[in-house]
Coordinates of C-alpha atoms in Angstrom, one line a residue:
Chain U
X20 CA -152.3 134.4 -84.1
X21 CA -153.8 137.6 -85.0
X22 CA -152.7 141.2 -82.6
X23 CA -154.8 144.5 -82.5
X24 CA -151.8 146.9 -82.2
X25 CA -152.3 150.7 -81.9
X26 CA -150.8 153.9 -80.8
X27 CA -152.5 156.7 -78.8
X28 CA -149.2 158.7 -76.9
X29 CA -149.2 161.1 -79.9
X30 CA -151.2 162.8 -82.2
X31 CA -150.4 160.4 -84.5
X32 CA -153.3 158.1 -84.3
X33 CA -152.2 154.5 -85.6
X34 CA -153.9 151.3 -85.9
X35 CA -152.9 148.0 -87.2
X36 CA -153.6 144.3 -87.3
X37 CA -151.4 141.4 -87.8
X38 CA -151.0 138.1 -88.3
X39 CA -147.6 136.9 -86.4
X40 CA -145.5 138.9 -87.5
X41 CA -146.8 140.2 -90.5
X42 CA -148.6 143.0 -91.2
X43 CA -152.4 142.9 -92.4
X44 CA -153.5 146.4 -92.5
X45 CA -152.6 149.9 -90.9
X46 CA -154.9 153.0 -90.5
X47 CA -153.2 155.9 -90.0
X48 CA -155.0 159.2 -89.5
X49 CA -152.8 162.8 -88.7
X50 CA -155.8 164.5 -87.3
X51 CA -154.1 165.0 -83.8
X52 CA -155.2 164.1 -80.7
X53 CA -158.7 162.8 -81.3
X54 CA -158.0 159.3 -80.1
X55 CA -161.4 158.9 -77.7
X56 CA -163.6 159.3 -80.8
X57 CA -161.7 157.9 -83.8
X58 CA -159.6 155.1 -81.8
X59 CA -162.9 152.6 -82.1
X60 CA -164.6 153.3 -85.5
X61 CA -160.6 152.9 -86.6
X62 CA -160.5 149.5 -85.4
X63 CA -164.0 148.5 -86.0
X64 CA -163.1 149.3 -89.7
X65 CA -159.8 148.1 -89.9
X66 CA -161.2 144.4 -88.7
X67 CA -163.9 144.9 -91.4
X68 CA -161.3 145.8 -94.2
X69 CA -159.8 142.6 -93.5
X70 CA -162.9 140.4 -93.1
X71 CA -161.8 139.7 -89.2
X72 CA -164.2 139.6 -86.4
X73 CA -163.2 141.2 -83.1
X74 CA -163.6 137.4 -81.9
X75 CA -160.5 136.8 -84.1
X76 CA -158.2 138.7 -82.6
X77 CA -155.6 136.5 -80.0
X78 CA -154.0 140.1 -78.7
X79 CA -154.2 143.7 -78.3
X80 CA -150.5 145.4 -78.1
X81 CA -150.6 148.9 -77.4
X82 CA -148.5 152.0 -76.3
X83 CA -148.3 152.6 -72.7
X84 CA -146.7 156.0 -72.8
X85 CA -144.7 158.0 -72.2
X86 CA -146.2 160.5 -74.6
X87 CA -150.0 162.7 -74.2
X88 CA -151.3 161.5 -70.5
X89 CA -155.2 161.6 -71.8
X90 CA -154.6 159.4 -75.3
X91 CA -152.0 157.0 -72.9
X92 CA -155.7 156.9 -70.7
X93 CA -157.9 156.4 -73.1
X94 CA -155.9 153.9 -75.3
X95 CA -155.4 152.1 -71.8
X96 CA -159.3 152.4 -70.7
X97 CA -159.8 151.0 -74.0
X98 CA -157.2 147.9 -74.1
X99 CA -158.6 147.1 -70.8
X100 CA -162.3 146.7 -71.3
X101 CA -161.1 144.0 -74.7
X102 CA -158.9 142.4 -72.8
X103 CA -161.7 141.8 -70.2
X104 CA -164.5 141.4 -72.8
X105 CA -162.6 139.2 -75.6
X106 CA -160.5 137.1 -72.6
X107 CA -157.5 138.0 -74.6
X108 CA -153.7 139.2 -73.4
X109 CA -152.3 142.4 -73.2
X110 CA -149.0 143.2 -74.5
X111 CA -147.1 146.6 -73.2
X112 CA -145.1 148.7 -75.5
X113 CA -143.2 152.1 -74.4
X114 CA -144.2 154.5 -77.2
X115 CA -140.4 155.1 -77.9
X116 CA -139.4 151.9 -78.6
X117 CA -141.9 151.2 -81.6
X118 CA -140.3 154.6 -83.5
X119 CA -136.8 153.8 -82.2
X120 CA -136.0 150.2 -82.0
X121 CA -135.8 149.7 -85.7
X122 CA -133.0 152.1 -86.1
X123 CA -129.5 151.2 -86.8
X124 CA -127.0 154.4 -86.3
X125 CA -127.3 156.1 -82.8
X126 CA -130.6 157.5 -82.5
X127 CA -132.3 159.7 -80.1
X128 CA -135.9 159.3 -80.5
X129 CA -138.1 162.4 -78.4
X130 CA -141.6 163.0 -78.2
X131 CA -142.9 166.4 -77.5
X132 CA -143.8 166.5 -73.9
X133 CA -144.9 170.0 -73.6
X134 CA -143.8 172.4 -70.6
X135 CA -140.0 172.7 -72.1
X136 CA -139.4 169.0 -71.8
X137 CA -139.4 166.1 -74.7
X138 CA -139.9 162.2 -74.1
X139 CA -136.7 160.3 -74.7
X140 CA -134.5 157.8 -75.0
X141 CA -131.7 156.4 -76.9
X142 CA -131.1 153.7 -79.6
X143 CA -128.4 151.7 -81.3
X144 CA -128.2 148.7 -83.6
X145 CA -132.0 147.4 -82.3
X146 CA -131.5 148.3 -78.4
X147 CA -132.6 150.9 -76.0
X148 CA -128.9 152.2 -74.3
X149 CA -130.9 154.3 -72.4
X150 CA -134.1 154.6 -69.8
X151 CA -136.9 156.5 -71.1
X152 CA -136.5 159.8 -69.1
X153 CA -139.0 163.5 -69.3
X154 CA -135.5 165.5 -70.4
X155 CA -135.7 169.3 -71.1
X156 CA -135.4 170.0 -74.2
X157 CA -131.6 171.2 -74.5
X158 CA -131.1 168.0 -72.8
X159 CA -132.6 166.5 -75.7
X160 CA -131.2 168.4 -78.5
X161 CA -127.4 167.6 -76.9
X162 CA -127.7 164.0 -76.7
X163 CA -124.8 162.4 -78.3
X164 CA -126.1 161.1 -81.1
X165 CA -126.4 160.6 -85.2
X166 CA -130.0 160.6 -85.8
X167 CA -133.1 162.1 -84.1
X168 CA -136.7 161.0 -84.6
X169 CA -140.0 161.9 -83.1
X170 CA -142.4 164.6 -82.8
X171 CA -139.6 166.2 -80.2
X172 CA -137.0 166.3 -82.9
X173 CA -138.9 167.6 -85.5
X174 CA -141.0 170.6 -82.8
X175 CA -137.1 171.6 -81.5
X176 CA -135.6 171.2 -84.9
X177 CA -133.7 174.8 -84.7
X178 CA -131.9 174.1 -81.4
X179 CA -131.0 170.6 -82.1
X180 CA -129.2 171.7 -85.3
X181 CA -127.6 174.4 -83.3
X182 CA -126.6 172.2 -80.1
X183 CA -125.5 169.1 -82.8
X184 CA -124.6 170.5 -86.1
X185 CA -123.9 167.1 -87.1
X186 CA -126.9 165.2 -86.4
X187 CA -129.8 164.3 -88.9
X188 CA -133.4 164.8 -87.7
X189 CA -135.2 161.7 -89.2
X190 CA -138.4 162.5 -91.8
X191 CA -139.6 158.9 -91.3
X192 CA -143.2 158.4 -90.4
X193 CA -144.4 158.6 -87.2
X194 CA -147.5 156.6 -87.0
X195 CA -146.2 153.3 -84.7
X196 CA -149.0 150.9 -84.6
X197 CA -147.7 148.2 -87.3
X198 CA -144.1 148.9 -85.0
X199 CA -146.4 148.3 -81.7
X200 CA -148.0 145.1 -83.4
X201 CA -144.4 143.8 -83.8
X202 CA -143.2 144.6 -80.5
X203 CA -146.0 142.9 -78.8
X204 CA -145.9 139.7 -81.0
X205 CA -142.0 139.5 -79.5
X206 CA -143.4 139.8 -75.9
X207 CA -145.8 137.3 -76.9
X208 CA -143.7 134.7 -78.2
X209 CA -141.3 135.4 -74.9
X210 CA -144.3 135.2 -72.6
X211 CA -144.0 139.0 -71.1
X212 CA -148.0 139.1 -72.1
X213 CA -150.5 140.8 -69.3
X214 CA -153.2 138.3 -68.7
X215 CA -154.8 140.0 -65.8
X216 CA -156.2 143.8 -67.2
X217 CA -156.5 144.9 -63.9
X218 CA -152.4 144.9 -63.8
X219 CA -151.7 147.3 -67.1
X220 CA -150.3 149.9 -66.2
X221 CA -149.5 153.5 -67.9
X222 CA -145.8 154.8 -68.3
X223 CA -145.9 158.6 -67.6
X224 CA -142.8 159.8 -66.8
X225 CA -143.8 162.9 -64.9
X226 CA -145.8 163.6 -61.8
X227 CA -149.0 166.2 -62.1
X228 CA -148.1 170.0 -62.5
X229 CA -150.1 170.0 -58.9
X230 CA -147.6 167.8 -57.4
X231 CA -144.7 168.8 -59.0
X232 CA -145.8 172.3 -57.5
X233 CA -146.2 171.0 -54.1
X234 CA -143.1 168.8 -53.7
X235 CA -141.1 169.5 -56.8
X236 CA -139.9 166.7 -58.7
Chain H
X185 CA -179.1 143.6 -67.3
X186 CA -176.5 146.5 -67.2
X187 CA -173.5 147.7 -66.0
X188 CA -172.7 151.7 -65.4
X189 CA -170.0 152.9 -65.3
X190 CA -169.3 156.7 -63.6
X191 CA -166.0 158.2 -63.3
X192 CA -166.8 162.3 -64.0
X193 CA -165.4 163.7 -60.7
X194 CA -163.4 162.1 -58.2
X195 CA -165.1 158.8 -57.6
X196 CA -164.9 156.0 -60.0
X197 CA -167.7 153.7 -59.4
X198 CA -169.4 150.9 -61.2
X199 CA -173.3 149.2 -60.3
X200 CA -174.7 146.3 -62.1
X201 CA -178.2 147.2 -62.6
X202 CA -181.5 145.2 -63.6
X203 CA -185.1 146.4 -64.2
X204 CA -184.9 149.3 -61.5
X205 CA -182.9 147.0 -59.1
X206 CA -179.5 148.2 -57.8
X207 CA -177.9 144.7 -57.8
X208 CA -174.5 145.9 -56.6
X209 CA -173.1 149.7 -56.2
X210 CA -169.4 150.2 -55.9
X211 CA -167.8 153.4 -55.4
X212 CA -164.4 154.4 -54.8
X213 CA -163.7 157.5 -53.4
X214 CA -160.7 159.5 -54.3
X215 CA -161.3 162.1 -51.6
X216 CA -157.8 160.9 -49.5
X217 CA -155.8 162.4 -52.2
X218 CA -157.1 165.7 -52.5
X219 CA -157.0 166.9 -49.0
X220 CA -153.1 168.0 -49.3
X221 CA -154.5 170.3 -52.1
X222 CA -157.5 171.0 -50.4
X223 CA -159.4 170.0 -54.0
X224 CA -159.6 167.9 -56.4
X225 CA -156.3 167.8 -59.4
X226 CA -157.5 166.7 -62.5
X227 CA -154.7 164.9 -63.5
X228 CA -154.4 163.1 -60.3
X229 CA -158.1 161.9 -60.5
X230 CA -157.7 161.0 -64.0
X231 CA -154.9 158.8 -63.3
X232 CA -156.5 157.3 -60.5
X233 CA -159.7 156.4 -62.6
X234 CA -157.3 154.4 -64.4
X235 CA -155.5 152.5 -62.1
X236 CA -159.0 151.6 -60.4
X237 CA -161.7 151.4 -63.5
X238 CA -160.7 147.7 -63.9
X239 CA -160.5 146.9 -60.1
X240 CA -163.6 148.2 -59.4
X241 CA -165.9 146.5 -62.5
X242 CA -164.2 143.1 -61.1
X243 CA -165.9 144.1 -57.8
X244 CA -168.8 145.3 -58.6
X245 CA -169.8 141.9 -60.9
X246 CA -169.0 139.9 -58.0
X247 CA -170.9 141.2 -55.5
X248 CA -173.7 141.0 -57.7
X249 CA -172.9 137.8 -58.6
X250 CA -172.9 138.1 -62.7
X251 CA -170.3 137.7 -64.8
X252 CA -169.2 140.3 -67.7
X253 CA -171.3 138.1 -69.9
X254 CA -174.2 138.6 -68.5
X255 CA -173.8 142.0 -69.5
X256 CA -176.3 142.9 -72.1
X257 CA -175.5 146.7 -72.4
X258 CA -173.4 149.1 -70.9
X259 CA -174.1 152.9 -69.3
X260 CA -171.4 155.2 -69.1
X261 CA -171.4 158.9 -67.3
X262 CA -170.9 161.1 -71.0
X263 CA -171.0 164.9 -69.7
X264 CA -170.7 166.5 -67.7
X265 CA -167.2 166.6 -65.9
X266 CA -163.9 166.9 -65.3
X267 CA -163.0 165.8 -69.6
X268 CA -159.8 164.0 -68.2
X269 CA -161.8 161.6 -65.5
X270 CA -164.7 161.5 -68.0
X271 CA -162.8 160.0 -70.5
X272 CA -161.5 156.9 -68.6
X273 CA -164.8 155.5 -67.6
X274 CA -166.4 156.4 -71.1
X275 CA -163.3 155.1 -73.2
X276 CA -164.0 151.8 -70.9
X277 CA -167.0 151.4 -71.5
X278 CA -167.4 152.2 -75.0
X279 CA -164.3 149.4 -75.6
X280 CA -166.4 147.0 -73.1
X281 CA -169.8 147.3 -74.9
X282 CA -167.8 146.9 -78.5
X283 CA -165.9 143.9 -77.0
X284 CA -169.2 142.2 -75.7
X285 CA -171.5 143.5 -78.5
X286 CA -173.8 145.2 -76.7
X287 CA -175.0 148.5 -76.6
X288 CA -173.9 151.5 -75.1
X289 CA -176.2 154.1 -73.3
X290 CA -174.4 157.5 -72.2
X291 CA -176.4 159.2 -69.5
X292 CA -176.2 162.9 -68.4
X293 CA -174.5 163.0 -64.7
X294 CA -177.2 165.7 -63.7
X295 CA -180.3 164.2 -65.2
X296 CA -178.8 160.6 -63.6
X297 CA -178.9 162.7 -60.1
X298 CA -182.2 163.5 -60.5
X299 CA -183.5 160.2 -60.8
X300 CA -181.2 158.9 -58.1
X301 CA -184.4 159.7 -55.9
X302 CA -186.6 157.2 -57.8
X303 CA -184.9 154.4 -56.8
X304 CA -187.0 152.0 -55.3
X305 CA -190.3 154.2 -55.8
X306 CA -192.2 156.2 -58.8
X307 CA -191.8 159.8 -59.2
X308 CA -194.8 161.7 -59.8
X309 CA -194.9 164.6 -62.6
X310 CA -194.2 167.4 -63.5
X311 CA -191.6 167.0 -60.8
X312 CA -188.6 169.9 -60.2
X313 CA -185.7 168.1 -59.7
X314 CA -183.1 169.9 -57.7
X315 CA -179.2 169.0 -57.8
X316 CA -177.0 170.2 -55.5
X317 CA -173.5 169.3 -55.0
X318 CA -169.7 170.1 -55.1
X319 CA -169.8 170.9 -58.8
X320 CA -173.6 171.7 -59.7
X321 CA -176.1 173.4 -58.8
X322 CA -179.2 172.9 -60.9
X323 CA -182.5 172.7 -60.9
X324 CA -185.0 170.9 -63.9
X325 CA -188.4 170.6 -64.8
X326 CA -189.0 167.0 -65.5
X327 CA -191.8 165.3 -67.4
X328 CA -190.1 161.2 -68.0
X329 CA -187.0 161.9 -69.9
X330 CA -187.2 165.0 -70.7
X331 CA -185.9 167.4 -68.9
X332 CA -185.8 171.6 -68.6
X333 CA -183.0 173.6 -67.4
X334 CA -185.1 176.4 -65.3
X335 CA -182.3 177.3 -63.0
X336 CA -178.5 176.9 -62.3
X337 CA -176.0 178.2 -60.7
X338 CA -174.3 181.6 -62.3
X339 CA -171.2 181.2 -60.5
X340 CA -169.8 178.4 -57.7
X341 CA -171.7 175.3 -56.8
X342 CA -173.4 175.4 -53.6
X343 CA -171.1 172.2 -52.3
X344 CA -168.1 174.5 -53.9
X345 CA -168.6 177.4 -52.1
X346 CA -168.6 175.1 -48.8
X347 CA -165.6 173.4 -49.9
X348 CA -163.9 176.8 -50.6
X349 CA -164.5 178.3 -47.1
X350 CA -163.4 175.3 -45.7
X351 CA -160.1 175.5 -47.7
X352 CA -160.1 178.8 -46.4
X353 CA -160.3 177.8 -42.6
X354 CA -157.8 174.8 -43.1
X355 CA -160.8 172.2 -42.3
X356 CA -159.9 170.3 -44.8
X357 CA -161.8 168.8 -48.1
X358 CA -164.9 168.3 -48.7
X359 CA -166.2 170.9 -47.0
X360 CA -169.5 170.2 -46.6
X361 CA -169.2 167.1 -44.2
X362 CA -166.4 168.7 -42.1
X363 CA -168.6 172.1 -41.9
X364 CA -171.9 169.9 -40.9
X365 CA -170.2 168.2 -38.1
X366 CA -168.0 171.5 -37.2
X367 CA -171.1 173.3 -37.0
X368 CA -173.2 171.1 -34.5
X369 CA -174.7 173.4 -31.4
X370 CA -173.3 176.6 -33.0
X371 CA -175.9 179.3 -33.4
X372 CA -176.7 179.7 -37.3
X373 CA -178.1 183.6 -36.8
X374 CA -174.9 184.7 -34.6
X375 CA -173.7 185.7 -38.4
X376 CA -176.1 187.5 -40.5
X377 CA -175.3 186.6 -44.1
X378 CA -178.6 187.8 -46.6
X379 CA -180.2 185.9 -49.1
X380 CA -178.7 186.6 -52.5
X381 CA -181.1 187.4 -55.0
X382 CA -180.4 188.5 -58.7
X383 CA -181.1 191.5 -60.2
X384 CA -182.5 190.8 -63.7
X385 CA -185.4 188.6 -61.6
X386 CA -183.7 185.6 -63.0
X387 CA -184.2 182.3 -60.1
X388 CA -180.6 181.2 -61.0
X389 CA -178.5 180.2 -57.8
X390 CA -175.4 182.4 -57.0
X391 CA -173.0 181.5 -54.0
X392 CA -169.6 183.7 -55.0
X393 CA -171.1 186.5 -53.4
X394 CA -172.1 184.5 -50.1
X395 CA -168.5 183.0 -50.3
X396 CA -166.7 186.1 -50.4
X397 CA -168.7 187.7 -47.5
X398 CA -167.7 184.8 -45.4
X399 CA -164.5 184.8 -46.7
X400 CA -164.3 188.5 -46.1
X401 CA -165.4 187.8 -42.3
X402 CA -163.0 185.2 -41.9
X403 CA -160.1 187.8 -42.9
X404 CA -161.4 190.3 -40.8
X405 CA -161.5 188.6 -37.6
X406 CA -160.1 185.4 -35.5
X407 CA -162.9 182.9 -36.2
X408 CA -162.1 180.2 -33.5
X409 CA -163.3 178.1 -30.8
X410 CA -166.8 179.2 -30.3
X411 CA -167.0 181.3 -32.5
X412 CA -166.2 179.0 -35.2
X413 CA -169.2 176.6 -34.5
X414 CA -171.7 179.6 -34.4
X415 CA -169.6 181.6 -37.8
X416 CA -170.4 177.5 -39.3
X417 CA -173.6 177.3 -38.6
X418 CA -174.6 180.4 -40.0
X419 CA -173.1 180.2 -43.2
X420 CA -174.3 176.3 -43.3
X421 CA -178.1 177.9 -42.7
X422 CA -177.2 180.9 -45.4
X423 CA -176.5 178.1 -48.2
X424 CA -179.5 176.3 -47.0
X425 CA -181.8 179.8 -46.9
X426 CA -180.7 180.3 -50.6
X427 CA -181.3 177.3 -51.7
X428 CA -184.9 177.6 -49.7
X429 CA -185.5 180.4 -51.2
X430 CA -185.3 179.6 -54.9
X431 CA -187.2 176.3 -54.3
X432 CA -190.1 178.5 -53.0
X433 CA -189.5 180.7 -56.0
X434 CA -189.4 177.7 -59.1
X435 CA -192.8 175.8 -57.4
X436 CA -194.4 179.4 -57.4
X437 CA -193.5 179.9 -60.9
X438 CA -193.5 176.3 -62.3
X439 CA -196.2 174.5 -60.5
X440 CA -195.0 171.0 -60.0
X441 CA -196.6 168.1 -58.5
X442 CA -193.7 167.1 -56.9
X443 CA -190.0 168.0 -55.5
X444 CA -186.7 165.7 -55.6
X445 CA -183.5 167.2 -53.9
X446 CA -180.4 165.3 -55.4
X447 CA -176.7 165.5 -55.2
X448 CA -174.1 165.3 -52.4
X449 CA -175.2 168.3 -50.3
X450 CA -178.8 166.6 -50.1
X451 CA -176.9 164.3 -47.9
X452 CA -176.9 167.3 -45.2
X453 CA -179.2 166.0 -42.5
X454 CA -180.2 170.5 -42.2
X455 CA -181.0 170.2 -46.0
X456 CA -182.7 167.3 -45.7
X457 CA -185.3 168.8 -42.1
X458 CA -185.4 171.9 -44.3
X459 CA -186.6 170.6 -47.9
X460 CA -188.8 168.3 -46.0
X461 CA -190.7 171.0 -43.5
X462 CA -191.0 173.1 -47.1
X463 CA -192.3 170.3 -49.5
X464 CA -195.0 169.4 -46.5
X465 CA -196.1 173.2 -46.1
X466 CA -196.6 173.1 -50.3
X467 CA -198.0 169.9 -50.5
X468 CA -195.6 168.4 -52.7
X469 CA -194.6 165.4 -52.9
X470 CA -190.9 164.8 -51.7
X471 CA -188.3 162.2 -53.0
X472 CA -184.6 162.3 -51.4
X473 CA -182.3 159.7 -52.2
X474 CA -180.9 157.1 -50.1
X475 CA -178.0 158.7 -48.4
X476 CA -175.4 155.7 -50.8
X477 CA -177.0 157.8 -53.8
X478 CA -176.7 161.2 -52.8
X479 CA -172.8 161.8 -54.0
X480 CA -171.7 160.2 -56.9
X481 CA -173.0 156.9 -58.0
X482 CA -172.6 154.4 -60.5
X483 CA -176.3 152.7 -59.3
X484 CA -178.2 156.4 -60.9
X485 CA -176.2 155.8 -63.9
X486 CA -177.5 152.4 -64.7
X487 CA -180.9 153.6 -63.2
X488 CA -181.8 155.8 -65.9
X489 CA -179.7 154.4 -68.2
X490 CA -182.0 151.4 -69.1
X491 CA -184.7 154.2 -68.9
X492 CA -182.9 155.7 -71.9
X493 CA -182.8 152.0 -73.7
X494 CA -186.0 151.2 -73.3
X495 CA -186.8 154.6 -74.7
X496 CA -184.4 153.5 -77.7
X497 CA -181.2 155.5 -76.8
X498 CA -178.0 154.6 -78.1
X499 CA -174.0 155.9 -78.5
X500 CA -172.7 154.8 -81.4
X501 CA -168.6 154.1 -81.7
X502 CA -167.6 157.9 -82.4
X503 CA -169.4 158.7 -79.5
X504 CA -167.3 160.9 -76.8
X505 CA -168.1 162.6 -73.6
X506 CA -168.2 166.6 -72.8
X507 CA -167.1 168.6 -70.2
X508 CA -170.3 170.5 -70.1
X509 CA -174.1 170.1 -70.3
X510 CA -177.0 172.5 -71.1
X511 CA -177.0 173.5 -67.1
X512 CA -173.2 174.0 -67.0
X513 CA -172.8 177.7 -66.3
X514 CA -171.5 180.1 -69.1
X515 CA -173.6 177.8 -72.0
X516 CA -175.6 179.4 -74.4
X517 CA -178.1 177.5 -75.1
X518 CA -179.8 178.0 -71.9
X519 CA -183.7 179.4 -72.4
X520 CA -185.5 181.1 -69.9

């Protein structure tokens, strides 16, 4: 059981492979959001690293957003045309839950959503308390909570420190895809996979700046 | 045998392709969603391309009867476009020829246009290939695969310009269609709009300026009824006359054998008389496309993309599509 697992919401480009639940390899690559040329020559190597063939692989888990609409498209465009090609399952992940489902305290996890608004959601003990919601960012940087992890908490540092004095904003890495791998493998073994690529779909979140012009939000 | 993949604008569309055949053609139009906004939204179209890409390959392999496998490479539009569209159909396809191990040919949307009037017959060269549509306005030397930028537009796109007085008059989106059929038995000299021409001699296409005087006019005065029809047909004939009038400009200075008018405006039954009555008085020959290749097409795609293989073409995985292309307006690289 081997799983193609990557992230392309942020500009945290990720790649990984595993074998059940284990981890084989991870590429990670902080060159922002360059996901259309780098997310195939990252895999293509990554499979070669490991002596794999794309043939091998059983499952492609990937971020579905929210995070940046065009890397949530091309990952997508991508995972669909494998899917189709390979005959393999598709296995869903929200972006959020592969930084924020391994905390333990009460953790807000945000990912910079441009416009004055961050991605978020919050975590404790291993489960999301809330839904994954386009918040503004005081919104964001009040949430009642210990920790706080993402791109979002690290861009809005200042005003998070000043609207929770007593939070921590979490250092930890934020390159997901060994996190998405994992996540998948669980939908996997509970048989929540996407057989049919025609049926995955992208989380955005928020509506086009045209339509939230027109008819507001 | 291929399949092609175009998603640059606001169609997504796929064709299975073999040796110059058009096996099957697909091509979903996005065109419902826009006319709220009277034109396209990017992100809209981008997240439409998405929801349909998949949809639409299914389709297209089973009209044609083939299965993905019997795929043996794969043509994606590459440049140029709207980057967000672009980079749906490309990311597909570039995952799709990976997945399949096949090769990947990315084709210029412009050049593809060009050849959409070879389809089904031999072009003869030197040709001048002519685009005209919503988003281009371009015109090439061609000689096989290669092609010369000799002309383009400076400012909006001749189907632009008829999109935007149509936004202007509430007629709705595209323009060009509503404006053809608005226009029927209206008198195209009640207005007198002049042919543009450019000062530095240059045979470029310009329609701001003829925009903005009809724009001007339709500020000015109540353009209704009547008068609307004949204020129609007049501006319809002044994008026509301009377009006329640089053709008869590039032959004189470029000497080509033959003529192909391309693109969603050469669907315009008026284009179509005109270019025909001016090809026969120069004795050129004349391709148009089938009226299913004038807008955008998946079929042209896969058309001159196995041109490109045969001529050894290929993308390799880093490979990603642009926005622009050496007959975008504003690029430098453009020789005279």
């Amino acid at each position: 059981m081997k799983i193609l697992a990557w992230d392309t919401s942020t500009a945290y480009p990720s790649v990984a492979v595993l074998e059940a639940g284990g981890l084989l390899g991870e590429i990670n690559l902080n060159i922002g959001l360059f996901h259309s040329s780098h997310l195939l020559p990252t895999v293509d190597y990554l499979l070669r690293l490991l002596s794999l063939a794309k043939e091998d692989i059983n499952l492609i888990a990937a971020t579905i957003g929210p995070g940046s609409f065009t890397g949530i498209r091309v990952g997508l465009s991508a995972a669909k045309a494998l899917c189709f090609s390979l005959k393999i399952p598709f296995a869903p992940v929200i972006s959020l839950d592969a930084l924020g489902l391994k905390e333990m305290g009460k953790t807000a996890v945000g990912i910079d959503a441009k416009k004055g608004e961050v991605f978020a959601a919050v975590y404790l003990n291993g489960k999301r308390e809330t839904q994954p919601a386009s918040l503004s960012v005081e919104e964001f940087a009040s949430l009642p909570v210990e920790v706080f992890i993402g791109d979002g908490a690290l861009r809005f540092r200042e005003l998070i420190k000043s609207k929770n004095p007593g939070a921590k904003i979490s250092r930890r890495s934020l390159f997901s895809a060994a996190e998405v791998g994992l996540l998948g493998f669980e939908l996997w073994k509970r048989d929540q996979v996407i057989e049919d690529p025609r049926k995955i779909y992208p989380l955005y979140l928020r509506a086009s700046d045209a339509e939230i012009k027109k008819w507001g939000k | 045998m291929l399949l092609a993949i175009e998603t640059s604008c606001d169609e997504t569309a796929a064709a299975v392709v073999h040796q110059g055949r058009i096996l099957s053609s697909v091509v979903r139009s996005q065109v419902d969603l826009f006319k709220e906004f009277g034109g396209i939204v990017p992100e809209i179209s981008s997240r439409r391309h998405l929801e349909l890409i998949q949809v639409i390959v299914e389709e297209t392999l089973s009209r044609a009867g083939k299965g993905i496998e019997d795929m043996e490479a794969v043509a994606a539009t590459k440049k140029p476009g709207l980057i967000g569209s672009l980079l749906v159909g490309y990311s597909y396809a570039k995952a799709l020829a990976y997945g399949l191990g096949v090769s990947l040919v990315g084709v210029d949307h412009l050049h593809a246009h060009v050849y959409s009037a070879e389809i089904g017959r031999k072009f003869r060269f030197p040709l001048l290939g002519v685009v005209v549509s919503g988003g281009h306005t371009a015109a090439y030397m061609v000689e096989g695969l290669s092609f010369r930028v000799v002309a383009r537009t400076r400012d909006d796109a001749a189907g632009e310009a008829l999109d935007k007085v149509a936004k202007k008059l509430g007629l709705g989106y595209p323009g060009g269609p509503v404006i053809e059929r608005m226009a029927k038995g209206g008198d195209p000299y009640a207005y007198d709009f002049p042919v543009v021409r450019l000062k530095d001699g240059s045979l470029d296409f310009s329609y701001s300026g003829l925009k903005s005087q009809a724009i001007r006019i339709i500020e000015r005065e109540e353009v209704k009824g009547e008068k609307l029809r004949d204020f129609l047909a007049s501006f319809q004939r002044a994008v026509m006359d301009q377009i006329i009038d640089r053709l008869d400009a590039l032959v004189e200075r470029y000497k080509p054998a033959s003529l192909a008018v391309t693109g969603g405006v050469s669907i315009n039954s008026h284009l179509r008389e005109r270019v025909e009555k001016f090809s026969a008085q120069k004795g050129l020959a004349l391709y148009l496309p089938e009226k299913r290749f004038c807008g955008d097409n998946a079929a042209m795609i896969g058309y001159l993309g196995e041109k490109l293989l045969e001529a050894g073409y290929r993308e390799d995985l880093f490979s990603t599509p642009f926005p622009r292309t050496e007959a975008s307006k504003g690029v430098k690289q453009f020789a005279k």
